[in-house]
mmCIF file of C-alpha atoms and ligand atoms in Angstrom:
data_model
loop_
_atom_site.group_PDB
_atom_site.id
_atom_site.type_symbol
_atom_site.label_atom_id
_atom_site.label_comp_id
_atom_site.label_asym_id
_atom_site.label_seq_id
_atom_site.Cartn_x
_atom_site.Cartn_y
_atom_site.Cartn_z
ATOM 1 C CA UNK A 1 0.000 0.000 0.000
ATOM 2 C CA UNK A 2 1.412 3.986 -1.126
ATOM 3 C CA UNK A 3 2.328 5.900 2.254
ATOM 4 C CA UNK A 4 0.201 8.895 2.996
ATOM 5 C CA UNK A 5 1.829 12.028 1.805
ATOM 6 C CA UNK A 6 2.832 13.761 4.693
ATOM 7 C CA UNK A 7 1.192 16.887 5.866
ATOM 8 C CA UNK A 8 2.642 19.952 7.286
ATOM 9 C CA UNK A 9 1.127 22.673 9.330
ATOM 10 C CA UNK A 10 2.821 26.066 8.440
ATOM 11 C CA UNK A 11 3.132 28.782 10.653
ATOM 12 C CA UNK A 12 3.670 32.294 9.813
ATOM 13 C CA UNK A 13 3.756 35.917 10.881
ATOM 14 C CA UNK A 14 4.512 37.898 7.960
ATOM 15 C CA UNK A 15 5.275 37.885 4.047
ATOM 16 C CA UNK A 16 5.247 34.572 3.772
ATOM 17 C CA UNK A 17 7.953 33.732 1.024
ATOM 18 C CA UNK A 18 9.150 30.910 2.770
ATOM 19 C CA UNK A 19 5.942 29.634 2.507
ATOM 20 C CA UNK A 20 5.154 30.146 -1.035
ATOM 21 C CA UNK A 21 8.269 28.312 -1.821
ATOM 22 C CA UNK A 22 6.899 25.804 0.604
ATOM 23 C CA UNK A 23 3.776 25.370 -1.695
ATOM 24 C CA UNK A 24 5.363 25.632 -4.942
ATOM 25 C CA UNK A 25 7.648 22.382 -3.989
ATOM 26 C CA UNK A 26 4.427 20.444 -2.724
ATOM 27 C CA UNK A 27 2.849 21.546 -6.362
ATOM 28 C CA UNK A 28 5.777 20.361 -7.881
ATOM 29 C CA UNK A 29 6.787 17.196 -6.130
ATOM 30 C CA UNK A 30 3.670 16.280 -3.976
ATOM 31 C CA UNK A 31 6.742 15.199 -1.459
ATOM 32 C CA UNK A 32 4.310 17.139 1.407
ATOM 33 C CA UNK A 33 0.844 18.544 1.566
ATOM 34 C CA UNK A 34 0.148 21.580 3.265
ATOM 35 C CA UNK A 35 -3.060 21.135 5.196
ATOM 36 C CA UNK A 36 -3.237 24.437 7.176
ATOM 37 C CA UNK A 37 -1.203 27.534 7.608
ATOM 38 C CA UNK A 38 -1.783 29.492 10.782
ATOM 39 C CA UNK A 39 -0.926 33.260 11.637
ATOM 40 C CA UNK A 40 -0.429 35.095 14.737
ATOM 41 C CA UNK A 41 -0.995 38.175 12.658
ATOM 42 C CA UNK A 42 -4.705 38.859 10.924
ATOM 43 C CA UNK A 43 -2.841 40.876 8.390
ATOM 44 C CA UNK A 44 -0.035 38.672 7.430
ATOM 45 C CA UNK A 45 0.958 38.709 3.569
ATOM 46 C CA UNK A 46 1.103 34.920 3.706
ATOM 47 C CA UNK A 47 -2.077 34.071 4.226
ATOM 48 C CA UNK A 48 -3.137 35.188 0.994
ATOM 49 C CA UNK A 49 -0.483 33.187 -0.945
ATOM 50 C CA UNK A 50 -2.353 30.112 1.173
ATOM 51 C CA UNK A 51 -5.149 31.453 0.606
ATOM 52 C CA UNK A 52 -4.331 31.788 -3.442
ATOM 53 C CA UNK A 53 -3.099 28.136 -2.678
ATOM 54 C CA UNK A 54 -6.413 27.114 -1.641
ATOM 55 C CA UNK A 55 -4.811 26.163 1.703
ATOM 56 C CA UNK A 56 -7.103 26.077 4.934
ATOM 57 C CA UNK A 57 -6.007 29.513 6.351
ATOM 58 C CA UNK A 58 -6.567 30.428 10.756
ATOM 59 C CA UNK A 59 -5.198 33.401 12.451
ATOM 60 C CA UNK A 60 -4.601 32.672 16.669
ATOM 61 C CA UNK A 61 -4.075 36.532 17.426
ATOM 62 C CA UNK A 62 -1.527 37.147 19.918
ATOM 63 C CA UNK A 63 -2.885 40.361 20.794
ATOM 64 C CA UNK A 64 -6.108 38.711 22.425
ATOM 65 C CA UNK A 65 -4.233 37.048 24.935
ATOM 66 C CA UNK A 66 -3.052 38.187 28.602
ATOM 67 C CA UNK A 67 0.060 35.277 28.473
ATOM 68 C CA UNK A 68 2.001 33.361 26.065
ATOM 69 C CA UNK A 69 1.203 30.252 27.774
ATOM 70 C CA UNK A 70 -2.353 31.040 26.946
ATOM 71 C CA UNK A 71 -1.706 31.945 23.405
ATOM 72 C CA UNK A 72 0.380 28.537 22.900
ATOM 73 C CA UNK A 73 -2.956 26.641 24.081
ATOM 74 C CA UNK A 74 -4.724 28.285 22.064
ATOM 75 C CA UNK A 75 -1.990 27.662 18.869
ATOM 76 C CA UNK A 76 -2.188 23.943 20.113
ATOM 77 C CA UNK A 77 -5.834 23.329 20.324
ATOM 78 C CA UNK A 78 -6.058 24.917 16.853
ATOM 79 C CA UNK A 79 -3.586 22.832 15.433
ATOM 80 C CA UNK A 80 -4.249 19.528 17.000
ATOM 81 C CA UNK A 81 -7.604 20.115 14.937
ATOM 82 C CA UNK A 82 -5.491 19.387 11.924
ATOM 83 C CA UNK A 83 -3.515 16.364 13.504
ATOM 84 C CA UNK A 84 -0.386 17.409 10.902
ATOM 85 C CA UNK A 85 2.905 14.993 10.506
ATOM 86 C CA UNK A 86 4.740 18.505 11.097
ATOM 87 C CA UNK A 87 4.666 22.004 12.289
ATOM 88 C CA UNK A 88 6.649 24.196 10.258
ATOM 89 C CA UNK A 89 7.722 27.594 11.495
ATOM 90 C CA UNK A 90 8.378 29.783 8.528
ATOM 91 C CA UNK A 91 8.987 33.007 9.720
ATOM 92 C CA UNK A 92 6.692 32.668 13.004
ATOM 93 C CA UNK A 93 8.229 35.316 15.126
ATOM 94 C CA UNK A 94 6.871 34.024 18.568
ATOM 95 C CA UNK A 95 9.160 32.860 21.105
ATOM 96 C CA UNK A 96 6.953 29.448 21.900
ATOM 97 C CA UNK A 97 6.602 28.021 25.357
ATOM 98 C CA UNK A 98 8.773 24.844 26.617
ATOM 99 C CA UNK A 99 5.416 23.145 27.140
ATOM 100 C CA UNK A 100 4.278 23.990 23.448
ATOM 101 C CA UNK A 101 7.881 23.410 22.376
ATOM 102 C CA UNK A 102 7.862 19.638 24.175
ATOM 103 C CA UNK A 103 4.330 19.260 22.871
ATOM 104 C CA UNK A 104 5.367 18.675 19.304
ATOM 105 C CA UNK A 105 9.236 17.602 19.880
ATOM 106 C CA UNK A 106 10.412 15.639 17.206
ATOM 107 C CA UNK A 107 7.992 17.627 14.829
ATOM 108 C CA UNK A 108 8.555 21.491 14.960
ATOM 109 C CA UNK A 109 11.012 22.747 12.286
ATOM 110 C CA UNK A 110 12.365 26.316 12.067
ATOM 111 C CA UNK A 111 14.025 27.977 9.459
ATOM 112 C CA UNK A 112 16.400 30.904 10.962
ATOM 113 C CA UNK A 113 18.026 33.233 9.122
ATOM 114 C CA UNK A 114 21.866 32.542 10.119
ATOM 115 C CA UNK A 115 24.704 29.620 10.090
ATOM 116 C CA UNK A 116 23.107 28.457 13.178
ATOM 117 C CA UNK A 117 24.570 28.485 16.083
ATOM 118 C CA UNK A 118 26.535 31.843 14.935
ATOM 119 C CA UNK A 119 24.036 34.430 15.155
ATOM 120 C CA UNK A 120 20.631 33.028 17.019
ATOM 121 C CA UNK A 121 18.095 36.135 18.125
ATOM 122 C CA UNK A 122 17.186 38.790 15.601
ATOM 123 C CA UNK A 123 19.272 41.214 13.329
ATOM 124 C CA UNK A 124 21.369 38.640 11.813
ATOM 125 C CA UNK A 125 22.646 40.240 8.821
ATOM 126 C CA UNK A 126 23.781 42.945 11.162
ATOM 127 C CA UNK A 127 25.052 40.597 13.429
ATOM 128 C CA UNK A 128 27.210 38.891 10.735
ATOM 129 C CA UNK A 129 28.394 42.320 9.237
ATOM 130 C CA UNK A 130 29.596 43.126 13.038
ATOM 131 C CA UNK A 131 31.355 40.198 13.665
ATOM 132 C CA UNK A 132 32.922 40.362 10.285
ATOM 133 C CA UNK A 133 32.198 36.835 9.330
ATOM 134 C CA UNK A 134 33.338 35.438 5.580
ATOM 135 C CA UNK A 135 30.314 33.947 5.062
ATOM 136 C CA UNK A 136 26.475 33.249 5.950
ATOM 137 C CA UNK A 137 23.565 31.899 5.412
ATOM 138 C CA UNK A 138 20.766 30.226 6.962
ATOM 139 C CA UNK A 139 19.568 26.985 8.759
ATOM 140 C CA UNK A 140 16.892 24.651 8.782
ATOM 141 C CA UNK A 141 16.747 23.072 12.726
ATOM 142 C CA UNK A 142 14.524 21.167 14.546
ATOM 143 C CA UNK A 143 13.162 23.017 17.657
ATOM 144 C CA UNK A 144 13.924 22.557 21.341
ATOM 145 C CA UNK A 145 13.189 24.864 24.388
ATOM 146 C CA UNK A 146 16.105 26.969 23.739
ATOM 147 C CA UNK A 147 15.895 29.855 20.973
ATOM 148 C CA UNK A 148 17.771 28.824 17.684
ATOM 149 C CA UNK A 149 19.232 25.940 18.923
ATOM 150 C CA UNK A 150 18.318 22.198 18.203
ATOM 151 C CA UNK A 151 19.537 19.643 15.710
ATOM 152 C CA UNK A 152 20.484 21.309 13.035
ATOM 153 C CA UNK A 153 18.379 19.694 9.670
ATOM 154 C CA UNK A 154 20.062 21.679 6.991
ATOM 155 C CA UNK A 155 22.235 24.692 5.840
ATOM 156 C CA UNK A 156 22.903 27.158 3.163
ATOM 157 C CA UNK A 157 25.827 29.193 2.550
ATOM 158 C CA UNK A 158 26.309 32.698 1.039
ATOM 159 C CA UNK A 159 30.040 34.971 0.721
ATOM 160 C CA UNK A 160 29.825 38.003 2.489
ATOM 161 C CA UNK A 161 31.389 40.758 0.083
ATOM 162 C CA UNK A 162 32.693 43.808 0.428
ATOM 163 C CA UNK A 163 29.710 46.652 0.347
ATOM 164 C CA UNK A 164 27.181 44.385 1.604
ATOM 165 C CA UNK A 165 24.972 45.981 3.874
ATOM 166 C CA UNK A 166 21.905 44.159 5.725
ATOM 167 C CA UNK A 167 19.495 44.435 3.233
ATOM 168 C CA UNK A 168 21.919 42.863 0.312
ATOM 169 C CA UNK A 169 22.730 40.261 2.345
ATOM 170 C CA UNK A 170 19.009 39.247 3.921
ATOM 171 C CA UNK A 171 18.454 39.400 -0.325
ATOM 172 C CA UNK A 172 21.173 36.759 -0.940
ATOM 173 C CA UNK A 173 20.283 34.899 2.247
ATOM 174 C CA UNK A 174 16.296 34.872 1.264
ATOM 175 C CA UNK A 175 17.040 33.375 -2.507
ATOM 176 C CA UNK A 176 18.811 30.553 -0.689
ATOM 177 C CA UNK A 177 16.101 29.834 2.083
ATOM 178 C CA UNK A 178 13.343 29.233 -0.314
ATOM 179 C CA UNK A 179 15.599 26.465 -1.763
ATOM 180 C CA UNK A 180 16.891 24.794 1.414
ATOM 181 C CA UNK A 181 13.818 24.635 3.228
ATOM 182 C CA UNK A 182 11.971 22.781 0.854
ATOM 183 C CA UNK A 183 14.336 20.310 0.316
ATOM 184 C CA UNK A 184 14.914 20.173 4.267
ATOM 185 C CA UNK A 185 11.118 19.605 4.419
ATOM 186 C CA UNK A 186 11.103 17.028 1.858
ATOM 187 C CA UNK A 187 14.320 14.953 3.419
ATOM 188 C CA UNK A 188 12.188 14.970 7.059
ATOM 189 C CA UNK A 189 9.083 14.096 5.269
ATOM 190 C CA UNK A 190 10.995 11.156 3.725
ATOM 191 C CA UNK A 191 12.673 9.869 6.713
ATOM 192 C CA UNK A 192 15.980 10.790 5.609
ATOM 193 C CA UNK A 193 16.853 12.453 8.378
ATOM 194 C CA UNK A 194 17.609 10.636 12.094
ATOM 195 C CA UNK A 195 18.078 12.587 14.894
ATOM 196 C CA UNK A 196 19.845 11.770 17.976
ATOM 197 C CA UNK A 197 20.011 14.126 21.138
ATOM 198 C CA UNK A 198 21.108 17.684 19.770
ATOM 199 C CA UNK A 199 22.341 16.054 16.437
ATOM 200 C CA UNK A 200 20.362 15.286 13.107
ATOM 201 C CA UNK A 201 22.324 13.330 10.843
ATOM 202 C CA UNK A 202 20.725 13.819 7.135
ATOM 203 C CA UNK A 203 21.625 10.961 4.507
ATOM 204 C CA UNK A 204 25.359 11.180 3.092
ATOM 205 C CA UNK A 205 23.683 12.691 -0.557
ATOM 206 C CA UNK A 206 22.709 15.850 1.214
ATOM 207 C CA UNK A 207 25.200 18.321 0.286
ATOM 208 C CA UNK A 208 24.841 21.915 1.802
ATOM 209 C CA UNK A 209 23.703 24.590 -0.224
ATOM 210 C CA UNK A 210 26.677 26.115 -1.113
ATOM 211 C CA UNK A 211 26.326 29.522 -3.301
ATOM 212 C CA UNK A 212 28.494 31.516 -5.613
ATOM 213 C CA UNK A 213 31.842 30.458 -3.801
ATOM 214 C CA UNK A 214 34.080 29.004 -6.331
ATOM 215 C CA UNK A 215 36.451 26.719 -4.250
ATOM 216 C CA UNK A 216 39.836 28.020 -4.771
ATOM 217 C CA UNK A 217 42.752 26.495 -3.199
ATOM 218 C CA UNK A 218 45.966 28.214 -3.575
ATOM 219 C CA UNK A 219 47.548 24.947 -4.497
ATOM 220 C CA UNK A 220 45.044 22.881 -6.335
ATOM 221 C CA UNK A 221 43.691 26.097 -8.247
ATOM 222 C CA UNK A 222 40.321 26.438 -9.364
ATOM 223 C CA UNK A 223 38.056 23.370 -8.576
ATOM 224 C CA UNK A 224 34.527 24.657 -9.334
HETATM 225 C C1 GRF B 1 13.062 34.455 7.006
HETATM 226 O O1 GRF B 1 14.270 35.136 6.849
HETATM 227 C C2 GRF B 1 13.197 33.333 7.992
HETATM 228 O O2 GRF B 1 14.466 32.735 7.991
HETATM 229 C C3 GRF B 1 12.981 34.031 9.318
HETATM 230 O O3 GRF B 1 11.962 34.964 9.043
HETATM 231 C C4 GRF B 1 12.002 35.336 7.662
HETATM 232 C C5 GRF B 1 10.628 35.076 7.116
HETATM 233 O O4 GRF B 1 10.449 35.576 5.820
HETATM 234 N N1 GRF B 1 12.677 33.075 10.350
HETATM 235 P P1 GRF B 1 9.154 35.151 4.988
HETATM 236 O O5 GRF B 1 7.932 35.575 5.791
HETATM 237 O O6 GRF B 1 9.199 33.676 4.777
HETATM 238 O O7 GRF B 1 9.247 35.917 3.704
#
């Protein structure tokens, strides 16, 4: 008998281009289906593209509740309605609760703008431009009670270059998320992916993203 094609709840606060990339891989490749997307925000971008997608949309507004561990119930009960494989944070820019966090261990992905665990919080792109880093990127990790941390599932790489400022590099960084995360949400959804304590160990073919970083070696020249 065919396996059920996983489903994925997406959450979102914002613009939502993770998640359109999200639903143009499941149109593609049917390697997911997307049976809700949820917003914390009434007025989020995203939940038109869903909503263009003809994806179930539901908004749990923060604002209407006196505590987070209030508006995590509230997240939960909505979500359990839905009984998804996964929970996919793409750009959900709550802080959740351990409890919430415990709830769906195992299950909650996050996709954070930074070579994880360089750079966890906000303002990464000014973060990396302060610390003078070489490179960046972004990360694809599954969650745990502590912000930005947890097995990491994925990662994509960009060159920092001279003149970038924030927003050049959050472009560069952007591009590269709406490729990793799909395939980081297709490798879960497949199994290809184990994960042991604070490690996930994805299947030897998984190459990181690398972009437009020709690997020059002052010895071996130009390899690619
Ligand atoms: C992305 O940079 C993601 O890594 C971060 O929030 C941003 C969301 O952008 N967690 P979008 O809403 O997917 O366009």
């Amino acid at each position: 008998m065919r396996k059920p094609t996983p489903t994925l709840a997406v959450l979102i606060s914002g613009r939502g281009s993770n998640l359109q990339a999200l639903i143009e891989h499941a149109q593609r490749t049917a390697a997911y289906r997307i049976a809700v997307v949820i917003s914390n925000r009434p007025n989020a971008g995203g939940l038109d593209l869903a909503r263009d997608a003809g994806i179930p949309v539901e908004v749990v507004d923060h604002t209407t509740f006196t505590d987070r561990a209030a508006f995590d119930a509230a997240l939960a009960e909505r979500l359990d309605g839905y009984a998804t494989d996964w929970v996919v944070l793409a750009g959900f820019m709550r802080v959740l609760t351990e409890g919430f966090v415990e709830r769906y261990s195992g299950r909650l992905v996050n996709i954070h703008p930074s070579l994880l665990p360089a750079f966890p919080g906000l303002k990464t792109h000014e973060q990396a431009l302060a610390a003078g880093v070489r490179v960046h990127g972004a990360t694809v990790h599954l969650v745990t009670p502590a912000l930005d941390h947890g097995p990491i599932v994925d990662q994509a790489v960009v060159q920092v270059l001279d003149g970038d400022t924030p927003q050049t590099l959050a472009e560069r960084v952007l591009a590269l998320e709406h490729r990793l995360f799909p395939r980081a949400i297709e490798a879960l959804c497949a199994g290809r992916v184990a994960h042991a304590g604070s490690l996930a160990m994805v299947g030897a073919a998984s190459q990181p993203l690398i972009m437009n970083i020709p690997l020059v070696d002052e010895h071996y020249g130009q390899k690619a």
